[in-house]
PDB file of C-alpha atoms in Angstrom:
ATOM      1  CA  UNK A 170       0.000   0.000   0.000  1.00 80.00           C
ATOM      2  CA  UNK A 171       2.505   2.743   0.951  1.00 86.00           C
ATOM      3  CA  UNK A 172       4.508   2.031  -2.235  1.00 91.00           C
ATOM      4  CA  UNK A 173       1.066   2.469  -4.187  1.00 93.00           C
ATOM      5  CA  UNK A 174       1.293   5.827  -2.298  1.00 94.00           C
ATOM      6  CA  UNK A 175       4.771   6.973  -2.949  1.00 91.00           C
ATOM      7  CA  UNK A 176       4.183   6.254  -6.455  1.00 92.00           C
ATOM      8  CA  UNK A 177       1.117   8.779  -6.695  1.00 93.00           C
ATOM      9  CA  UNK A 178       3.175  11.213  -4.851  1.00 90.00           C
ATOM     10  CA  UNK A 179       5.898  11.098  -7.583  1.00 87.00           C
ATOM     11  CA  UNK A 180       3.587  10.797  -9.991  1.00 89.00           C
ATOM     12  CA  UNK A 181       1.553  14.223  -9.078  1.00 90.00           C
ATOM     13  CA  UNK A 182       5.160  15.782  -8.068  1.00 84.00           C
ATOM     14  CA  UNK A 183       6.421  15.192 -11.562  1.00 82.00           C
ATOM     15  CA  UNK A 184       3.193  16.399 -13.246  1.00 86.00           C
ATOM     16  CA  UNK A 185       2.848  19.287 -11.323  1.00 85.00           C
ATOM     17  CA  UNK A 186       6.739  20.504 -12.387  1.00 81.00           C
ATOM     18  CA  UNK A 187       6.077  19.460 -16.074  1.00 80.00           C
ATOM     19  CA  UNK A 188       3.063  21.445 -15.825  1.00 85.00           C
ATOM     20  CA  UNK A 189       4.565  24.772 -14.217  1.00 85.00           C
ATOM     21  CA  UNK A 190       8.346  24.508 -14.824  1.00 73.00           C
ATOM     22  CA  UNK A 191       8.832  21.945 -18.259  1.00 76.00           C
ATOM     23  CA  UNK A 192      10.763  19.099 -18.253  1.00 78.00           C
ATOM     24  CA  UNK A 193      13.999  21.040 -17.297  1.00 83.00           C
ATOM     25  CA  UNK A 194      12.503  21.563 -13.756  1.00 78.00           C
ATOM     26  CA  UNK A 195      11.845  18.425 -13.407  1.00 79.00           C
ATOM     27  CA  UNK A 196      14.811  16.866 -14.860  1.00 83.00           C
ATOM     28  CA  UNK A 197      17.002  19.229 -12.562  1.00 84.00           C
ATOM     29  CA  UNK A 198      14.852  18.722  -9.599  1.00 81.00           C
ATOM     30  CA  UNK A 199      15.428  14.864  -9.872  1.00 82.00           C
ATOM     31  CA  UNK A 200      18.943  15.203 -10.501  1.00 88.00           C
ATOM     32  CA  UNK A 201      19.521  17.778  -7.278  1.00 90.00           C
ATOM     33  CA  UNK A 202      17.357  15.200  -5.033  1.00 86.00           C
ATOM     34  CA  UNK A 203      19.742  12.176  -6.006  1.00 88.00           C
ATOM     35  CA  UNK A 204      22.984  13.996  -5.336  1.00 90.00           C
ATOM     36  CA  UNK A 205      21.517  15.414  -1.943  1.00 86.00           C
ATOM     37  CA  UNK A 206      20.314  12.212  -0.540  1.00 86.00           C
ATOM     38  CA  UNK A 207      23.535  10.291  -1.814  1.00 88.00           C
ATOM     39  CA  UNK A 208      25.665  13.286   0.280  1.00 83.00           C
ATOM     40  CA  UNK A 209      23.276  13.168   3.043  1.00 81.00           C
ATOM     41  CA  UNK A 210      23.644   9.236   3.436  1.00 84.00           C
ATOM     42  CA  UNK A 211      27.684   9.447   3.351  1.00 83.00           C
ATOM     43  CA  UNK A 212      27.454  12.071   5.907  1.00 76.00           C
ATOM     44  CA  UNK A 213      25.440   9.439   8.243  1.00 78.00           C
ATOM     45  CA  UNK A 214      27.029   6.602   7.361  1.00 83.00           C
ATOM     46  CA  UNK A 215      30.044   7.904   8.990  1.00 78.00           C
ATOM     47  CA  UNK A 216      28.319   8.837  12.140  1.00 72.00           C
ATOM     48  CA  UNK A 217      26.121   5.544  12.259  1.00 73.00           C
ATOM     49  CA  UNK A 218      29.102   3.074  11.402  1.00 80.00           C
ATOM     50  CA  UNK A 219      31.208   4.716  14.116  1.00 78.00           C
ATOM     51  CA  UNK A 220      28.865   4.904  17.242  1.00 71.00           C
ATOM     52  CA  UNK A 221      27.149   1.191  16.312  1.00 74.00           C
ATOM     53  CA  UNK A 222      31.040  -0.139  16.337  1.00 82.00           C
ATOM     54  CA  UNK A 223      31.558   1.593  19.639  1.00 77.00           C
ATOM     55  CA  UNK A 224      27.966   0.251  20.947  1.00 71.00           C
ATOM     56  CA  UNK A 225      29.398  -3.747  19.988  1.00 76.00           C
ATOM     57  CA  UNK A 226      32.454  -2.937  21.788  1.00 84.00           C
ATOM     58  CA  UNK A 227      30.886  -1.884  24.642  1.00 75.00           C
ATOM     59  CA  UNK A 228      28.567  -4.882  24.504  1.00 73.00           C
ATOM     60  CA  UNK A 229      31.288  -7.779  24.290  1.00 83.00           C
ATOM     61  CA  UNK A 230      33.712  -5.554  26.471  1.00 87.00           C
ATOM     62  CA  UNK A 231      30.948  -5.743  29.356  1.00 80.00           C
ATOM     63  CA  UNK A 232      30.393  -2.203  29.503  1.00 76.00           C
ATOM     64  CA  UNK A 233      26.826  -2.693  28.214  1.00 67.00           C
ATOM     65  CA  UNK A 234      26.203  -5.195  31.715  1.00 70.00           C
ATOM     66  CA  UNK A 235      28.153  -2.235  33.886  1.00 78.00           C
ATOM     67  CA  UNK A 236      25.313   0.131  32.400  1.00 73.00           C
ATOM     68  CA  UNK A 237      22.917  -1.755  33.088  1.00 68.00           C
ATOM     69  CA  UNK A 238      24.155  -2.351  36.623  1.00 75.00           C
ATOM     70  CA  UNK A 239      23.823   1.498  37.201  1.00 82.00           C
ATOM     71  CA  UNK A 240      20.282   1.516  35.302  1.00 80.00           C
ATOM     72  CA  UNK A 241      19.396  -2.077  37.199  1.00 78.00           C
ATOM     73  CA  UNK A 242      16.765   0.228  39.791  1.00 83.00           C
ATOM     74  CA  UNK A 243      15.473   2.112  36.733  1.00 88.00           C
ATOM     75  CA  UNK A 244      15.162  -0.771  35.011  1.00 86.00           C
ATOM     76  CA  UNK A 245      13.992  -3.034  37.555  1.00 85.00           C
ATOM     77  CA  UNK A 246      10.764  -0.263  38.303  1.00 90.00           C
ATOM     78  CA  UNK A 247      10.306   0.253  34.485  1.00 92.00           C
ATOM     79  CA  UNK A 248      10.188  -3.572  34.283  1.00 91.00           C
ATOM     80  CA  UNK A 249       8.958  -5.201  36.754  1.00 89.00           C
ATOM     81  CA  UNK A 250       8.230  -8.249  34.705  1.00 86.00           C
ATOM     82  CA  UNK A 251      11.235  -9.100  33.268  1.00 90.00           C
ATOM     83  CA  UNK A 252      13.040 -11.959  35.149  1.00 90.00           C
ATOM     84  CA  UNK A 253      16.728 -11.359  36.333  1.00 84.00           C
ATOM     85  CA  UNK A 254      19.608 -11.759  34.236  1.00 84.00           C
ATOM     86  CA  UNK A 255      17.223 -11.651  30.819  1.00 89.00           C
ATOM     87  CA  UNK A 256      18.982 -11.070  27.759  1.00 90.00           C
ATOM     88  CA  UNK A 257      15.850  -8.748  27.241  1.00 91.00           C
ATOM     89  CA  UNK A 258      17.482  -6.404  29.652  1.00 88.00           C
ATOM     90  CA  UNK A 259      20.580  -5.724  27.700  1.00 85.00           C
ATOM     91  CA  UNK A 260      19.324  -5.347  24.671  1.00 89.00           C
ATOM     92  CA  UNK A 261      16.596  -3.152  26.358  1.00 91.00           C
ATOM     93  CA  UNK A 262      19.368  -1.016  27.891  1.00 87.00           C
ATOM     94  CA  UNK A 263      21.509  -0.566  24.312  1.00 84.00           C
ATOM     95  CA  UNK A 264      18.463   0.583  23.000  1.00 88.00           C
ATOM     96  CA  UNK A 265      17.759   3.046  25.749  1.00 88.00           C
ATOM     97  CA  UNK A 266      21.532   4.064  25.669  1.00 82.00           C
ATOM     98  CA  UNK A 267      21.456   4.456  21.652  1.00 79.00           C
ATOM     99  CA  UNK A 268      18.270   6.238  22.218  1.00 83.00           C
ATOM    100  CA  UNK A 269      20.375   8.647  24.311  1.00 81.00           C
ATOM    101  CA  UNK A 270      23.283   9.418  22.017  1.00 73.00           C
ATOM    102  CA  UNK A 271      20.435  10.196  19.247  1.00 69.00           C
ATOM    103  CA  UNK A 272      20.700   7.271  16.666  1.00 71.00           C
ATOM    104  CA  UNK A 273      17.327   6.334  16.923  1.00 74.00           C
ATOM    105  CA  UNK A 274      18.316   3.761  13.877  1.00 73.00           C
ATOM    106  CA  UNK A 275      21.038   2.264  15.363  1.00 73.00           C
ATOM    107  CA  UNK A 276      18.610   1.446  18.475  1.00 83.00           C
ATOM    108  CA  UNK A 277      16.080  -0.115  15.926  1.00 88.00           C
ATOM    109  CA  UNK A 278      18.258  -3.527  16.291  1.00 89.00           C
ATOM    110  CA  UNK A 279      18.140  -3.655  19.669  1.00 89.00           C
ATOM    111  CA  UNK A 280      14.895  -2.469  19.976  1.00 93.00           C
ATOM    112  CA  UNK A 281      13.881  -5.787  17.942  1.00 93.00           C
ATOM    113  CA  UNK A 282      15.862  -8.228  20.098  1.00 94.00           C
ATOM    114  CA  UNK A 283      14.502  -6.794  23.361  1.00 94.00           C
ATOM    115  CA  UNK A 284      11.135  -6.897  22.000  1.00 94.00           C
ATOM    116  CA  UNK A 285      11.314 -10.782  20.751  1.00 95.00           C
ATOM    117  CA  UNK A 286      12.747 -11.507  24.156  1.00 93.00           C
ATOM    118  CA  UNK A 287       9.927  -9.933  26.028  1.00 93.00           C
ATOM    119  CA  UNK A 288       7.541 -11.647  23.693  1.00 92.00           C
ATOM    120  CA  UNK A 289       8.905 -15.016  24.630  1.00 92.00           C
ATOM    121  CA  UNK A 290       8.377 -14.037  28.007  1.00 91.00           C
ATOM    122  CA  UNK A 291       4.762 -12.920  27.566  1.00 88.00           C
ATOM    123  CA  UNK A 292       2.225 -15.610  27.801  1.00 85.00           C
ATOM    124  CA  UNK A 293      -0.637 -13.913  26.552  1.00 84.00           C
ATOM    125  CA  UNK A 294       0.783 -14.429  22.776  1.00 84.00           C
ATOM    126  CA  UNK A 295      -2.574 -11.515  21.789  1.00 86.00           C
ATOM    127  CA  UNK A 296      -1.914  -9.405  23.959  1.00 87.00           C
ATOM    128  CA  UNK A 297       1.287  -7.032  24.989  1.00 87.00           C
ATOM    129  CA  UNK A 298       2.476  -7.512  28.276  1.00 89.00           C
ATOM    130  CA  UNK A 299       3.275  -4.704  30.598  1.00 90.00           C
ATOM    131  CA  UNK A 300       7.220  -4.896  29.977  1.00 92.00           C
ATOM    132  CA  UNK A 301       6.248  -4.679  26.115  1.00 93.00           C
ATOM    133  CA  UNK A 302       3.614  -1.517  26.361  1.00 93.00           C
ATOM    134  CA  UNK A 303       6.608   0.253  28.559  1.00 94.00           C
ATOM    135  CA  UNK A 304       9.214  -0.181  26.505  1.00 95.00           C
ATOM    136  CA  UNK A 305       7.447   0.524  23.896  1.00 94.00           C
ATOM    137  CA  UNK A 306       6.355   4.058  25.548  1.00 95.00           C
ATOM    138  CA  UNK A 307      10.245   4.362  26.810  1.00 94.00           C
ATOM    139  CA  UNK A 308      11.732   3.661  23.024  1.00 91.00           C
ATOM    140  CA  UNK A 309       9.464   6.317  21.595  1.00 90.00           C
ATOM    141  CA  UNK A 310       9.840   8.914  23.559  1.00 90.00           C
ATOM    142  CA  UNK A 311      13.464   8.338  24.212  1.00 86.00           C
ATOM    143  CA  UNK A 312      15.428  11.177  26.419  1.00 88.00           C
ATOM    144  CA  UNK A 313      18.139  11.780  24.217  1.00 85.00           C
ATOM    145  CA  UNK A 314      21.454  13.184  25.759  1.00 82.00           C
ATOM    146  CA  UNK A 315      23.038  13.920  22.132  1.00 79.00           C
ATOM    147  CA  UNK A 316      21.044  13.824  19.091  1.00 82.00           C
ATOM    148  CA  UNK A 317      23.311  12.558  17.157  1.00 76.00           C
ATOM    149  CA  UNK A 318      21.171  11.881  14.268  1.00 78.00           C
ATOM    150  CA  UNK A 319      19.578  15.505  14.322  1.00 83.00           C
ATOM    151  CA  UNK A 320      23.518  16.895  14.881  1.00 82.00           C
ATOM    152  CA  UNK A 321      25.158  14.874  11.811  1.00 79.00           C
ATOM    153  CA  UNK A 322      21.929  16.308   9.817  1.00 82.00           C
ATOM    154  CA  UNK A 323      22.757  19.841  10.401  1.00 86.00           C
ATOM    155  CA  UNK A 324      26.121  19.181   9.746  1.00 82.00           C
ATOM    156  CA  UNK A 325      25.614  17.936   6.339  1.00 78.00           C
ATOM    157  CA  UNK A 326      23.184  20.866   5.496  1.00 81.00           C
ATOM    158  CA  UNK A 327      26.026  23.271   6.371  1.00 85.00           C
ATOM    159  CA  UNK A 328      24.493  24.946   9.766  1.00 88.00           C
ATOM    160  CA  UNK A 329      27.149  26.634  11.572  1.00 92.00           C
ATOM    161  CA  UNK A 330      26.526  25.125  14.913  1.00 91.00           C
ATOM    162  CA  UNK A 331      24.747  22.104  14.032  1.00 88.00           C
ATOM    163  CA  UNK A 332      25.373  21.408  18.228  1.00 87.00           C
ATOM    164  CA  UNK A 333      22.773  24.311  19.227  1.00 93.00           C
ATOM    165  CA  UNK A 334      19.630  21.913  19.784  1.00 92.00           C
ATOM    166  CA  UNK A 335      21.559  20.013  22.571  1.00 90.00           C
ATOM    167  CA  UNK A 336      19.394  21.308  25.456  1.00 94.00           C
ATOM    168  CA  UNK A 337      16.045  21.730  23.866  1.00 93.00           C
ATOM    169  CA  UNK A 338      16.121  18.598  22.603  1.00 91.00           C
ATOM    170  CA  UNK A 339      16.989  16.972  26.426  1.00 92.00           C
ATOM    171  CA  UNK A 340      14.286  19.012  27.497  1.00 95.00           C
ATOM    172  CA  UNK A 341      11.870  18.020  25.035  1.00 94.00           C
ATOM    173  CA  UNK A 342      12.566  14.678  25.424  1.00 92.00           C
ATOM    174  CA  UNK A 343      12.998  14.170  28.974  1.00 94.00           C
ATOM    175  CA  UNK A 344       9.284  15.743  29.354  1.00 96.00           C
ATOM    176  CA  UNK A 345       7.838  13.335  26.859  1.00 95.00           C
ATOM    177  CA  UNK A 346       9.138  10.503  28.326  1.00 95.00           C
ATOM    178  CA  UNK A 347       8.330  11.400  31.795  1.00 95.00           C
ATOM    179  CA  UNK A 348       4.654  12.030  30.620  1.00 96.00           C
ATOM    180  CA  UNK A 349       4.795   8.384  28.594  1.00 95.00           C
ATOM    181  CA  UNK A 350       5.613   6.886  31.742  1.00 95.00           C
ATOM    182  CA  UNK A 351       3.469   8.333  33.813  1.00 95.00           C
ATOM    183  CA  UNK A 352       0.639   7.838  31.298  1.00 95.00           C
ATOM    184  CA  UNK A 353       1.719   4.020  30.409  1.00 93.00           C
ATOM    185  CA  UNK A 354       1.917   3.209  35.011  1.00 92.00           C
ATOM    186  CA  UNK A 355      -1.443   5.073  35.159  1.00 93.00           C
ATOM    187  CA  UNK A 356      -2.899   2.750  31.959  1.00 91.00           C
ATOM    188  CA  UNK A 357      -1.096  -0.466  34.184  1.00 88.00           C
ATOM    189  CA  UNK A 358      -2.767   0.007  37.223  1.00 88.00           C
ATOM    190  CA  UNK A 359      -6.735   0.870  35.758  1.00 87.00           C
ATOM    191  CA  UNK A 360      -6.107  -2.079  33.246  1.00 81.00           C
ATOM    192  CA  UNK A 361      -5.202  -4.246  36.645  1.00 74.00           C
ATOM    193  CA  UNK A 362      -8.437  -2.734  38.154  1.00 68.00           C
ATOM    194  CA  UNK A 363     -10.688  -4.068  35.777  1.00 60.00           C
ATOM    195  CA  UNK A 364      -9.085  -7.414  35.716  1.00 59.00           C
TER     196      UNK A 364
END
């Protein structure tokens, strides 16, 4: 379905610029858009390739369990369900901590693996447990420390201090996830109510 979408998109897009610019427009436009989003994905490649390296590291060099020692009561009250020593609790925690540093995409793998872990864990196979509604809420809100992503981005398109949106974005972030939480223990306990 979305690729039917895409392709009306283009479709209409390239109509509209034959229409009101001629087939130079269009023909430039296309050209332009290629070379920018080839740049653009060089420029995060970089970024991406380095800090996922790093994260690996840190995961066979223990660092990753050390974390998640100093997360374990943060963890432990996020979720409560998840058994000790779970692998769903480090991958959990290198998706929180890529979440953090801004690469949203390099969480996404570790975002998977937690979630298949906490599935095995669930037994209601129709129904998302508690662990998987919160992490859920915690992964897409995610306080990010350095927006990494959002940094390398402005770097590419030639800002002059790409750097500037460190403390909104903590802000920003830090109050959506504290509402998601809130909301998602609030949700746990009325949904226990009615049980």
């Amino acid at each position: 379905m979305v690729n039917y979408i895409w392709a009306f998109l283009i479709v209409i897009g390239a109509a509209a610029g034959f229409i009101t610019g001629g087939v130079q427009a269009v023909s430039d436009a296309a050209v332009n858009g290629a070379k920018d989003a080839a740049l653009l994905c060089v420029g995060l490649i970089g970024a991406y390739t380095l800090w996922l390296g790093i994260l690996n590291v840190a995961k066979d060099a223990g660092l990753v369990d050390a974390i998640a020692k100093k997360m374990r009561r943060v963890i432990r009250w996020l979720f409560p369900g998840i058994p000790e020593g779970n692998p769903a609790i480090g991958y959990i925690t290198l998706n929180i901590v890529a979440n953090m540093l801004g690469m949203g995409n390099a969480a996404t793998p570790f975002g998977l693996k937690a979630i298949k872990e906490l599935a095995d864990l669930n037994e209601d196979k129709k129904k998302a447990s508690d662990s998987i509604c919160m992490f859920l809420i915690v992964n897409a809100s995610s306080v990010q420390l350095l927006p990494l992503t959002v940094i390398a981005l402005r770097s590419v398109a030639g800002s002059a201090a790409p750097a500037e949106i460190v403390l909104s974005t903590l802000i920003a972030t830090a109050a959506a996830t504290s509402a998601g939480i809130i909301t998602g223990r609030v949700l746990q306990r009325v949904t226990k109510c009615r049980r």
